[in-house]
Short mmCIF file of C-alpha atoms in Angstrom, two decimals:
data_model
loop_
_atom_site.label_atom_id
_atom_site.label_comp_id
_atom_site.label_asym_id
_atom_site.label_seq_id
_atom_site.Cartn_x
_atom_site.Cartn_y
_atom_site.Cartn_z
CA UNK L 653 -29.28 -22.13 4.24
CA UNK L 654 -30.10 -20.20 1.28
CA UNK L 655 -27.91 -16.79 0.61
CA UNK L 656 -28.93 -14.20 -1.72
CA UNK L 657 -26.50 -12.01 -3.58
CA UNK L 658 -26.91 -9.36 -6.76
CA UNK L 659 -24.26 -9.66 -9.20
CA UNK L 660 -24.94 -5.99 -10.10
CA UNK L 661 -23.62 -4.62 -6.91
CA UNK L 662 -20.04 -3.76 -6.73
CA UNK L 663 -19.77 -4.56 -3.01
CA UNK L 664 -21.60 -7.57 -0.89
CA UNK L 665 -21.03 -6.78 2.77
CA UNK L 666 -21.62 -9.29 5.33
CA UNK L 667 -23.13 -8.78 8.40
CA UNK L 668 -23.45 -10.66 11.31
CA UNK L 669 -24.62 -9.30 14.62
CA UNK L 670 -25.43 -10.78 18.45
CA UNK L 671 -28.47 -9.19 20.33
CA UNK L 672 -28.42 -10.33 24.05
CA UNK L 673 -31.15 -9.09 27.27
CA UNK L 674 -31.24 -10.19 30.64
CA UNK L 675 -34.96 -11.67 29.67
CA UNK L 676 -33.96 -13.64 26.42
CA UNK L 677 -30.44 -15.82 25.42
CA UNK L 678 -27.90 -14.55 23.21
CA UNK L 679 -29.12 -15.07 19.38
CA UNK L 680 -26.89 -14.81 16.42
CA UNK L 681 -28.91 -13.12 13.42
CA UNK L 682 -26.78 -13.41 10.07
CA UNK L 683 -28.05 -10.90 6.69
CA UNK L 684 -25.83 -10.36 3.71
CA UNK L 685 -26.37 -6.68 2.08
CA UNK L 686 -25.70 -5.68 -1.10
CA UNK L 687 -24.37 -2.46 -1.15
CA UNK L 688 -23.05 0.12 -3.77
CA UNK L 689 -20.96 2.66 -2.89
CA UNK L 690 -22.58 4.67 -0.21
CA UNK L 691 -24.11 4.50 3.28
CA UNK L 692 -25.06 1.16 4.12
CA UNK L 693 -28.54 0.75 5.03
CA UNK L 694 -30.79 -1.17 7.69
CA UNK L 695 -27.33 -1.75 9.81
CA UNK L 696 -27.06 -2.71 13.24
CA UNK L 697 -25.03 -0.53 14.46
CA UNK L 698 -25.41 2.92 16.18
CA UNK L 699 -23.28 4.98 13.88
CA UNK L 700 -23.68 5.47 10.14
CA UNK L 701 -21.14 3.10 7.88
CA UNK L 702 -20.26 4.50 4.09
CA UNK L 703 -18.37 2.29 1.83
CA UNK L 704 -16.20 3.83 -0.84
CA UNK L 705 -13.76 3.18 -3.54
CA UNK L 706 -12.66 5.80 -4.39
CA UNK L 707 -10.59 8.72 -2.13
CA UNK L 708 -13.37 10.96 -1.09
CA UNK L 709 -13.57 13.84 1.90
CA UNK L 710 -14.78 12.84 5.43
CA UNK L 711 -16.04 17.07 5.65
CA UNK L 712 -18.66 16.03 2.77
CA UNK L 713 -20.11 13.38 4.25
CA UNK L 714 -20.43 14.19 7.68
CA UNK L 715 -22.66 17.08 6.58
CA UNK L 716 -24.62 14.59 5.42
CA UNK L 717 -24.91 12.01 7.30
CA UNK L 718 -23.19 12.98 10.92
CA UNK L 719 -20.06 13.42 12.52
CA UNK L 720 -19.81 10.05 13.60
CA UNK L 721 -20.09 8.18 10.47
CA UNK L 722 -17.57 5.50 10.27
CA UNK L 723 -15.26 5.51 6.26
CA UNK L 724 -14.36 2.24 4.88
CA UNK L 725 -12.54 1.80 1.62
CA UNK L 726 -12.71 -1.34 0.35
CA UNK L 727 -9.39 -1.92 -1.28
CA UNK L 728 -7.18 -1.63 -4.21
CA UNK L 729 -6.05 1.49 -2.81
CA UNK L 730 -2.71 1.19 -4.74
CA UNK L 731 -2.41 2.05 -8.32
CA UNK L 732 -0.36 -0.51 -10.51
CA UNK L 733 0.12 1.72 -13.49
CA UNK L 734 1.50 5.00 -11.21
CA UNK L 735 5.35 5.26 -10.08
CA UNK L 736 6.32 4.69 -6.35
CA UNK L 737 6.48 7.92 -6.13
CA UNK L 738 2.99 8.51 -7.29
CA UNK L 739 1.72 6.30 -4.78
CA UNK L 740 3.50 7.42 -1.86
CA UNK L 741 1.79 10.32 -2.79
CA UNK L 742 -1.49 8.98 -2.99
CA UNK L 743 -0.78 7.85 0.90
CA UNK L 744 0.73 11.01 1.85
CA UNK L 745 -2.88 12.51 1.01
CA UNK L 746 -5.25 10.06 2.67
CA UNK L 747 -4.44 12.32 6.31
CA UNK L 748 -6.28 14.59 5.00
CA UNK L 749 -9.31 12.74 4.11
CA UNK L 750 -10.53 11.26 6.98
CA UNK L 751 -11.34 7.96 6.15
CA UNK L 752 -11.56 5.73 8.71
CA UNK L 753 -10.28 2.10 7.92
CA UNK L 754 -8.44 1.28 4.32
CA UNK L 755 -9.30 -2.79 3.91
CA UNK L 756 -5.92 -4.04 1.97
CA UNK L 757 -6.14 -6.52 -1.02
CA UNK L 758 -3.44 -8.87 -2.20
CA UNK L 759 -2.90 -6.59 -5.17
CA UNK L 760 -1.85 -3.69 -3.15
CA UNK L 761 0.34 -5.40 -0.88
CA UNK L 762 2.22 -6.85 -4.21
CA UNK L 763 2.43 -3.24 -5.23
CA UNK L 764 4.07 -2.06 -2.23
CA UNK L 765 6.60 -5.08 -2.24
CA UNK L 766 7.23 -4.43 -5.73
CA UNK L 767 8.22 -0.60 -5.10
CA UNK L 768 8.85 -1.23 -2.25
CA UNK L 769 6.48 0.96 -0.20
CA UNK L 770 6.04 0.57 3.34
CA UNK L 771 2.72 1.21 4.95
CA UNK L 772 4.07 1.44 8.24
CA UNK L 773 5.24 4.65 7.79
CA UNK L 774 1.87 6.26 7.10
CA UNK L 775 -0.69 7.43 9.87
CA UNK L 776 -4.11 5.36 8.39
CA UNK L 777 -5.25 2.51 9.87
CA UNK L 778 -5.21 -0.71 7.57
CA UNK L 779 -7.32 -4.00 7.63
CA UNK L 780 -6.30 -7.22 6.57
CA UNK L 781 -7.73 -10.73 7.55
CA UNK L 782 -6.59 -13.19 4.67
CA UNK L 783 -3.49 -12.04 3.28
CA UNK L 784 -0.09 -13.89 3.87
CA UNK L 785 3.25 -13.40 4.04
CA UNK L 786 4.34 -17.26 3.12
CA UNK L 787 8.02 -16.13 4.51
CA UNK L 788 6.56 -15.70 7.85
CA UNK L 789 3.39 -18.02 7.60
CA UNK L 790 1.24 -15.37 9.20
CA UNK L 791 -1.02 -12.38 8.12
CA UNK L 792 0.97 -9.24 6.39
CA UNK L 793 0.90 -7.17 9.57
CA UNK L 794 2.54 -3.84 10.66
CA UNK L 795 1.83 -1.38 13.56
CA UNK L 796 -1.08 -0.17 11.64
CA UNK L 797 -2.24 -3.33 9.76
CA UNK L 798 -4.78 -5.14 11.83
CA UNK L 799 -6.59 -8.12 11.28
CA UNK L 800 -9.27 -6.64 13.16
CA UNK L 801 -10.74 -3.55 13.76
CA UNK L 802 -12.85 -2.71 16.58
CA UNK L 803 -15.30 0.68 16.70
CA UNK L 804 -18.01 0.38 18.95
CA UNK L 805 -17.95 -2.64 19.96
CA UNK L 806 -18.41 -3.73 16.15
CA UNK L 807 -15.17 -5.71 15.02
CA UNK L 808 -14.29 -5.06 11.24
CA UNK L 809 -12.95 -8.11 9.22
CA UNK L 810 -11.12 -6.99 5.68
CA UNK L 811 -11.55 -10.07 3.34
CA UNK L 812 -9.08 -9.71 0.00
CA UNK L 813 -10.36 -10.94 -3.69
CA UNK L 814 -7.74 -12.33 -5.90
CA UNK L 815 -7.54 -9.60 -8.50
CA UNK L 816 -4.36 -8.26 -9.67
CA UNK L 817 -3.21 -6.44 -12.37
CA UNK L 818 -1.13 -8.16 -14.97
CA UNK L 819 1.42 -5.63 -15.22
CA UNK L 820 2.44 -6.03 -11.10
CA UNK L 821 1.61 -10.15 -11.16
CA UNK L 822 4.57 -12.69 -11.79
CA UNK L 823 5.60 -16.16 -10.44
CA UNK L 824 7.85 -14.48 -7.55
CA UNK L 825 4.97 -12.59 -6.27
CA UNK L 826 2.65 -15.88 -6.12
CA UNK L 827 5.23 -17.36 -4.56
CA UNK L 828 5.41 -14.68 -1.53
CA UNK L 829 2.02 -13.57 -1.07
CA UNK L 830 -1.43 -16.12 -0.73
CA UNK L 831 -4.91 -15.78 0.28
CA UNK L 832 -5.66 -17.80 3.50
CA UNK L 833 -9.12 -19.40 3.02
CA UNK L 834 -11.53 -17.24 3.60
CA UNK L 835 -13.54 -19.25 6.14
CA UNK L 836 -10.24 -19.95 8.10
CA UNK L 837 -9.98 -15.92 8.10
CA UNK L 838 -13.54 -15.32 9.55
CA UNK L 839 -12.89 -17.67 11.83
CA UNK L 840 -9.56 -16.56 13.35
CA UNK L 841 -10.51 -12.55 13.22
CA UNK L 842 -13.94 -14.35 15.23
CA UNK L 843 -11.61 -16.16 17.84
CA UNK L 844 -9.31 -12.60 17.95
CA UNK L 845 -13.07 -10.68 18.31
CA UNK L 846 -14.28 -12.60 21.47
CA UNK L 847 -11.10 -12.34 23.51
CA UNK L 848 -11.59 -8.93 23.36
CA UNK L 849 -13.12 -6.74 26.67
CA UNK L 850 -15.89 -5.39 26.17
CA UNK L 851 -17.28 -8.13 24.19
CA UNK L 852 -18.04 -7.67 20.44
CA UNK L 853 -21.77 -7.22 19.74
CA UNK L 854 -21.40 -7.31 15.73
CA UNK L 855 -18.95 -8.21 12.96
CA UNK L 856 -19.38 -6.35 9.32
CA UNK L 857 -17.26 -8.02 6.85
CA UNK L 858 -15.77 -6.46 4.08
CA UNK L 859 -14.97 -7.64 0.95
CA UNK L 860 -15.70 -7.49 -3.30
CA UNK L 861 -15.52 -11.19 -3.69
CA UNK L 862 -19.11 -11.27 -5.54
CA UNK L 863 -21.22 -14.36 -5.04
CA UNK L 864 -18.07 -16.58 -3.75
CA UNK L 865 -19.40 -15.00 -0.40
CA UNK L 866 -22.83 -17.93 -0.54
CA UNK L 867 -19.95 -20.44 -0.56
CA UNK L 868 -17.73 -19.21 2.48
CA UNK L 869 -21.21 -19.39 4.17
CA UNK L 870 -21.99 -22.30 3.41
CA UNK L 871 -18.60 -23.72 4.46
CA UNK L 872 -19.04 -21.85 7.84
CA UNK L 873 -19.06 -24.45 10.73
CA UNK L 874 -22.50 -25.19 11.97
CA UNK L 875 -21.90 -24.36 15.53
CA UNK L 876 -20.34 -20.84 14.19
CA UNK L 877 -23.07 -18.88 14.81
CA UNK L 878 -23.73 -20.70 18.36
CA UNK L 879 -20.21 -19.92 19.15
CA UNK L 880 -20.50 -16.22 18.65
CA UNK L 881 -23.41 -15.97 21.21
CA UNK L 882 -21.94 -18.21 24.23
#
């Protein structure tokens, strides 16, 4: 299975989507998108998806592109050269936005254990599906940090790259925070994704991880895409 990828876009998204009748069986069809920031095109889904970066208005695009358009940024929300207090700012402000889903990277949860900053105490909804907390052994969680996120019956997995800034990195933090492998994390958000009622018809991965995304594929299981359509 041969994956193609553009190392000129900033973000790869993953896609992989389920189309079931009463006439045909379940089939599984898998397309990886490169994708700037902007609206993601040719997706599978019945409401507009716009990937950002950067902190931008929900008023601006839905003039654009719809009410219902569904905000993703894709991480490194954090900034390691501002103050705490700068970036508690920065998440004081993202109410006002209107961005949907913030996808967490290891670099911002090392940010907010370094200040000290806790995400819990902010109304935004956070994804993360691969980073770890080695004191507990599990995913960095909180009441609003999911390791999936369902809208529309499309589940949302948040895949984290390894960057982080020098200034924030250091042997202590290494030694608190990993990234679980990423096909592991697919896997488990999967497993979370078909318990759920109504079933999931798609999953959109997100993630910045470049062209190490042809190698998680091609460590996927075989039977993956099988399993996703029983």
């Amino acid at each position: 299975m041969n994956f193609k990828s553009s190392t000129s876009a900033l973000f790869l998204m993953l896609i992989l989507t389920f189309f079931s009748c009463s006439h045909q069986p379940k089939k599984m069809n898998i397309a990886i998108v490169d994708s700037t920031n902007g609206l993601m095109k040719n997706m599978p889904t019945d409401f507009p998806v716009y990937l950002t970066d950067t902190l931008i208005f929900r008023d601006e695009l839905e003039k654009k592109h719809g009410k219902n358009i569904f905000i993703v940024h894709t991480g490194h929300l954090l900034n390691p050269k501002a103050s705490k207090l700068e970036n508690e700012i920065l998440l004081e402000s993202l109410s006002a936005r209107g961005i949907d889903l913030f996808n967490l990277t290891l670099e911002d949860f090392v940010i907010a254990d370094l200040q000290g900053i806790n995400f819990d105490k902010y109304s935004q909804k956070f994804l993360n599906s691969s980073v770890i907390d080695l004191s507990i052994d599990d995913l960095v969680s909180a009441k609003n940090i999911k390791a999936l996120e369902i809208h529309n019956d499309v589940a949302f997995i948040g895949l984290s790259d390894t960057r982080i800034e020098k200034s924030v990195d250091s042997e202590s933090v290494r030694e608190k925070y990993i990234i679980d492998d990423y096909v592991l994390s697919i896997l488990k958000s999967k497993r979370l994704a078909v318990a759920t009622n109504p079933p999931i018809h798609s999953f959109i991965i997100i993630h910045t991880l470049g062209e190490v995304i042809n190698e998680v594929m091609a460590r996927l299981p075989p039977n993956f895409i099988n399993s996703l359509a029983d």
